[in-house]
Amino acid sequence: MTGRKIIHVDMDAFYASVEQRDNSELRGKPIAVGYSEERGVVAAASYEARTYGVRSAMPSLKAKKLCPDLIFIPGRMSVYKEVSRQIHEIFHDYTDIIEPLSLDEAFLDVTENKKGIELAVDIAREIKMRIRQELNLVASAGVSYNKFLAKIASDRRKPDGLCTIHPSQALDFIASLPIESFWGVGPVTSKRMHSLGIHDGTTLRNCSLEMLIRHFGKAGTIYYDFARGIDLRQVEAVRIRKSVGCETTFLKDISKDSSVIIELYHVAKELMGRLERSNFKGNTLTLKIKFHDFRQITRSITQSQKMDKLDIILPLAKQLLKEVDYANHPIRLIGLSVSHPKEETNEGKDGLWEQLSFEFSNWAE
């Protein structure tokens, strides 16, 4: 079917594991990286906390109800970045074809590897062992002939898992896979899938390409291929930054015009700083609003001029804000991002799966 050998490495409970590694008093205890105040969210949860149902992106108040003994630890992003760099040094001993998805996970193409190891599973096992011995952390790994299956394999036996999906096993494996486990099928899409009678890999494979495109657009082609074990995307050693953004969550919901404009100004200023530090230039501005009931909307505008000055971004942000009815729907969060760099449009590349490089202004959301 293919001669490629792809590994997906995913650090287990990365932020929380680093905190437990560096502080012996936290080991074996339920901890959450994030802030515990009313508007805080869990950025990462230890496996001890997960047994209570605590998950990342969960509101802190809900997490504390599920686990009264939950210990909140402020995030140390500089430390996590340094540990991520050390992990990648290990990766580079085997291949330079590495595609990072975030600080704690990456794809590796080891079809031709530096050590001449024949089996990709042996490379994955060695990488896991070195991460444990050299960094005192635990990783899970998935091995297969494409990115889609390698990613799913790495999630199969967490924590400290190692799973290989061989080409001869792929179709049977996919057939029994719940539709929610397919990469890119979130809650909204899975609900639509269920309404169409699509519940697993088998029922997805029974759908025609025309039917999937009619209901899911271009993504329908991806789902059609995935159901057949097809994913031709290469492991990209260099990922193009597609956007820069920031957002802030308020301690209290706001609905007064003056308050909203003031907060929008602060977010726009923060965005400008991030654009300058990353030397990023784009021509699409997106406003993100999360209301008091957690309903979320986005509004975007694209112009030919690059958005690199506050007196360009702020008026456009205010223009987008006029499209939002917040008088009767108090605002919980405001975010702004600039995207679509003119120099690197890269349209269609990786399609649905292109990673957006958002950097958030704080841990609370």
Coordinates of C-alpha atoms in Angstrom, one line a residue, residues 16-312:
A16 CA 1.0 18.5 34.4
S17 CA 3.7 15.9 34.1
V18 CA 6.5 18.5 34.0
E19 CA 5.1 20.1 37.2
Q20 CA 5.0 16.7 39.0
R21 CA 8.5 15.9 37.8
D22 CA 9.9 19.2 39.1
N23 CA 8.0 19.1 42.4
S24 CA 8.0 15.8 44.3
E25 CA 5.2 17.0 46.6
L26 CA 2.8 17.0 43.6
R27 CA 3.5 13.4 42.5
G28 CA 0.6 11.1 42.7
K29 CA -1.8 13.9 43.4
P30 CA -4.6 15.4 41.2
I31 CA -3.3 18.6 39.7
A32 CA -4.4 21.0 37.1
V33 CA -2.2 23.6 35.3
G34 CA -4.2 26.8 35.1
Y35 CA -6.0 29.2 37.3
S36 CA -8.6 28.4 39.9
E37 CA -10.6 31.6 39.8
E38 CA -14.1 31.9 38.6
R39 CA -13.2 32.4 34.9
G40 CA -10.2 30.1 34.8
V41 CA -9.9 27.0 32.8
V42 CA -7.8 23.8 33.0
A43 CA -4.9 24.0 30.6
A44 CA -3.8 20.4 31.5
A45 CA -4.7 17.8 34.0
S46 CA -2.7 15.0 35.6
Y47 CA -3.9 11.5 35.2
E48 CA -4.8 11.4 38.9
A49 CA -7.2 14.3 38.1
R50 CA -8.5 12.7 35.0
T51 CA -9.9 9.8 37.0
Y52 CA -12.3 12.3 38.4
G53 CA -13.4 13.5 35.0
V54 CA -11.2 16.6 34.9
R55 CA -10.1 17.5 31.4
S56 CA -8.2 20.3 29.6
A57 CA -10.3 23.3 28.5
M58 CA -12.8 22.6 31.4
P59 CA -13.9 25.5 33.5
S60 CA -12.0 25.6 36.7
L61 CA -15.1 25.7 38.9
K62 CA -16.5 22.6 37.3
A63 CA -13.1 20.9 37.7
K64 CA -13.1 21.7 41.4
K65 CA -16.6 20.3 41.8
L66 CA -15.5 17.0 40.2
C67 CA -12.4 16.9 42.3
P68 CA -12.5 18.9 45.5
D69 CA -8.8 18.1 46.3
L70 CA -7.6 19.4 42.9
I71 CA -4.4 21.4 43.1
F72 CA -4.1 24.3 40.7
I73 CA -0.6 25.2 39.5
P74 CA 0.2 28.3 37.4
G75 CA 1.6 27.5 34.0
R76 CA 5.3 27.9 33.2
M77 CA 5.4 28.3 29.5
S78 CA 9.1 29.0 29.3
V79 CA 9.8 25.7 31.1
Y80 CA 7.5 23.7 28.8
K81 CA 9.1 25.3 25.7
E82 CA 12.6 24.3 27.0
V83 CA 11.5 20.7 27.7
S84 CA 9.9 20.6 24.2
R85 CA 13.2 21.7 22.7
Q86 CA 14.9 18.8 24.6
I87 CA 12.4 16.3 23.3
H88 CA 13.0 17.5 19.7
E89 CA 16.8 17.0 20.2
I90 CA 16.0 13.4 20.8
F91 CA 13.8 13.3 17.6
H92 CA 16.6 14.8 15.6
D93 CA 18.9 11.8 16.4
Y94 CA 16.6 9.7 14.2
T95 CA 15.3 12.1 11.5
D96 CA 15.1 15.7 10.5
I97 CA 11.7 15.3 9.0
I98 CA 9.7 16.4 12.0
E99 CA 6.4 18.3 12.0
P100 CA 5.5 19.7 15.4
L101 CA 1.8 20.1 16.1
S102 CA 2.3 21.7 19.4
L103 CA 4.8 21.8 22.2
D104 CA 3.9 18.2 23.2
E105 CA 3.3 16.3 20.0
A106 CA 4.9 15.9 16.6
F107 CA 5.0 13.7 13.5
L108 CA 8.2 12.0 12.4
D109 CA 8.9 10.5 9.0
V110 CA 11.4 7.7 9.7
T111 CA 11.1 6.0 6.3
E112 CA 14.8 6.9 5.9
N113 CA 16.3 7.3 9.4
K114 CA 19.7 8.3 10.6
K115 CA 20.3 5.1 12.5
G116 CA 19.3 2.8 9.7
I117 CA 16.7 1.1 12.0
E118 CA 14.5 -1.1 9.9
L119 CA 11.3 -1.1 11.9
A120 CA 9.5 2.2 12.8
V121 CA 8.1 0.6 16.0
D122 CA 11.7 0.0 17.2
I123 CA 12.5 3.7 16.7
A124 CA 9.3 4.7 18.5
R125 CA 10.1 2.3 21.4
E126 CA 13.7 3.8 21.6
I127 CA 12.4 7.4 21.6
K128 CA 9.9 6.6 24.4
M129 CA 12.7 5.0 26.4
R130 CA 15.0 8.0 26.0
I131 CA 12.3 10.5 26.9
R132 CA 11.8 8.5 30.1
Q133 CA 15.4 8.0 31.0
E134 CA 16.8 11.5 30.0
L135 CA 13.8 13.7 30.8
N136 CA 11.9 11.6 33.4
L137 CA 8.7 12.1 31.4
V138 CA 6.3 9.7 29.7
A139 CA 5.2 9.7 26.0
S140 CA 2.8 7.7 23.9
A141 CA 3.6 6.8 20.3
G142 CA 1.6 5.6 17.3
V143 CA 3.2 4.0 14.2
S144 CA 1.6 3.5 10.8
Y145 CA 2.0 4.3 7.1
N146 CA 0.3 7.7 7.2
K147 CA -0.4 10.6 9.5
F148 CA -4.1 9.9 10.1
L149 CA -3.5 6.4 11.4
A150 CA -0.3 7.2 13.3
K151 CA -2.2 10.0 15.2
I152 CA -5.1 7.6 16.1
A153 CA -2.6 4.9 17.1
S154 CA -0.9 7.2 19.6
D155 CA -4.2 7.7 21.4
R156 CA -5.1 4.0 21.7
R157 CA -3.1 3.0 24.8
K158 CA -2.5 6.1 26.8
P159 CA -0.6 6.7 29.0
D160 CA 2.8 5.3 28.1
G161 CA 1.3 3.6 25.0
L162 CA 2.8 2.2 21.9
C163 CA 0.5 1.1 19.1
T164 CA 1.3 0.1 15.5
I165 CA -1.3 -0.1 12.7
H166 CA 0.1 -2.2 9.9
P167 CA -1.3 -1.7 6.3
S168 CA -2.8 -5.2 6.4
Q169 CA -4.7 -4.3 9.5
A170 CA -5.8 -0.7 8.6
L171 CA -9.2 -1.3 6.9
D172 CA -10.4 -3.6 9.7
F173 CA -9.2 -1.2 12.3
I174 CA -10.9 1.8 10.7
A175 CA -14.1 -0.1 10.2
S176 CA -14.7 -0.4 14.0
L177 CA -13.5 3.1 14.8
P178 CA -16.2 5.4 16.3
I179 CA -16.8 8.4 14.1
E180 CA -15.8 10.7 17.0
S181 CA -12.3 9.2 16.9
F182 CA -11.7 10.3 13.3
W183 CA -9.3 13.2 13.1
G184 CA -11.2 16.4 12.5
V185 CA -14.6 15.1 13.5
G186 CA -15.6 17.3 16.5
P187 CA -18.9 17.5 18.4
V188 CA -20.7 19.5 15.7
T189 CA -19.6 17.3 12.8
S190 CA -20.2 14.1 14.7
K191 CA -23.7 15.2 15.4
R192 CA -24.3 15.8 11.7
M193 CA -22.7 12.4 10.9
H194 CA -25.0 10.6 13.4
S195 CA -28.0 12.3 11.8
L196 CA -27.0 10.9 8.5
G197 CA -26.6 7.4 10.0
I198 CA -22.8 7.5 10.1
H199 CA -21.6 6.1 13.4
D200 CA -18.3 4.4 12.6
G201 CA -15.7 3.6 10.0
T202 CA -17.9 1.0 8.3
T203 CA -20.9 3.3 7.8
L204 CA -18.6 6.1 6.7
R205 CA -17.0 3.8 4.1
N206 CA -20.5 3.0 2.8
C207 CA -21.0 6.7 1.9
S208 CA -20.4 7.8 -1.6
L209 CA -17.9 10.6 -2.3
E210 CA -20.7 12.7 -3.8
M211 CA -22.8 12.4 -0.7
L212 CA -20.0 13.3 1.6
I213 CA -19.0 16.4 -0.4
R214 CA -22.7 17.4 -0.6
H215 CA -22.9 17.4 3.2
F216 CA -19.4 18.4 4.3
G217 CA -17.9 20.3 1.4
K218 CA -14.2 19.7 0.7
A219 CA -13.8 17.9 4.0
G220 CA -16.0 15.2 2.5
T221 CA -13.1 14.1 0.3
I222 CA -10.9 13.8 3.3
Y223 CA -13.5 11.7 5.2
Y224 CA -13.9 9.5 2.1
D225 CA -10.2 8.9 1.9
F226 CA -9.7 8.3 5.7
A227 CA -12.4 5.7 5.7
R228 CA -10.3 3.8 3.2
G229 CA -7.0 4.3 5.0
I230 CA -5.8 6.9 2.5
D231 CA -3.9 10.0 3.7
L232 CA -1.3 11.4 1.2
R233 CA -0.2 14.3 3.3
Q234 CA 3.5 14.5 3.8
V235 CA 5.2 15.1 7.2
E236 CA 6.1 18.8 6.8
A237 CA 9.4 19.7 8.4
V238 CA 8.5 23.4 8.2
R239 CA 5.1 24.6 9.2
I240 CA 4.0 28.0 7.9
R241 CA 2.5 30.2 10.6
K242 CA -1.1 31.0 9.4
S243 CA -2.2 33.4 12.1
V244 CA -1.3 35.4 15.2
G245 CA -3.9 36.2 17.8
C246 CA -4.7 36.9 21.4
E247 CA -7.8 36.9 23.6
T248 CA -8.8 37.9 27.1
T249 CA -11.6 36.6 29.4
F250 CA -13.2 39.1 31.8
L251 CA -13.8 38.6 35.5
K252 CA -17.3 39.8 34.9
D253 CA -19.4 39.8 31.7
I254 CA -19.6 43.1 30.0
S255 CA -22.3 44.7 27.8
K256 CA -21.9 48.5 28.0
D257 CA -20.6 50.1 24.8
S258 CA -17.8 52.0 26.7
S259 CA -16.6 48.9 28.5
V260 CA -16.6 46.7 25.3
I261 CA -14.7 49.4 23.3
I262 CA -12.1 49.8 26.1
E263 CA -11.4 46.0 26.2
L264 CA -11.3 45.8 22.5
Y265 CA -8.6 48.5 22.5
H266 CA -6.5 46.5 25.0
V267 CA -6.8 43.3 23.0
A268 CA -5.9 45.2 19.8
K269 CA -2.8 46.6 21.5
E270 CA -1.8 43.2 22.7
L271 CA -2.2 41.8 19.2
M272 CA 0.0 44.5 17.8
G273 CA 2.8 43.6 20.2
R274 CA 2.5 39.9 19.1
L275 CA 2.5 40.8 15.4
E276 CA 5.7 42.9 15.9
R277 CA 7.5 40.3 17.9
S278 CA 6.7 37.6 15.4
N279 CA 7.2 39.8 12.4
F280 CA 4.0 38.5 11.0
K281 CA 2.0 40.2 8.3
G282 CA -1.5 39.3 7.3
N283 CA -4.5 40.8 5.6
T284 CA -7.4 39.2 7.4
L285 CA -8.7 40.4 10.8
T286 CA -10.9 38.1 12.8
L287 CA -12.9 39.1 15.8
K288 CA -13.9 36.3 18.3
I289 CA -16.7 36.9 20.8
K290 CA -17.7 34.4 23.5
F291 CA -21.0 35.3 25.2
H292 CA -22.1 34.8 28.8
D293 CA -23.7 31.5 27.9
F294 CA -20.5 30.2 26.2
R295 CA -22.0 30.7 22.7
Q296 CA -19.2 31.8 20.4
I297 CA -19.1 33.7 17.1
T298 CA -16.4 35.0 14.8
R299 CA -16.5 37.9 12.3
S300 CA -13.8 38.5 9.7
I301 CA -12.7 41.1 7.2
T302 CA -10.1 41.0 4.5
Q303 CA -8.3 43.9 2.9
S304 CA -5.5 44.4 0.5
Q305 CA -3.3 46.4 2.9
K306 CA -1.3 44.6 5.5
M307 CA -2.5 44.9 9.1
D308 CA 0.6 46.0 10.9
K309 CA -0.6 49.2 12.7
L310 CA -3.0 49.9 15.5
D311 CA -4.7 52.6 13.6
I312 CA -5.5 50.1 10.9

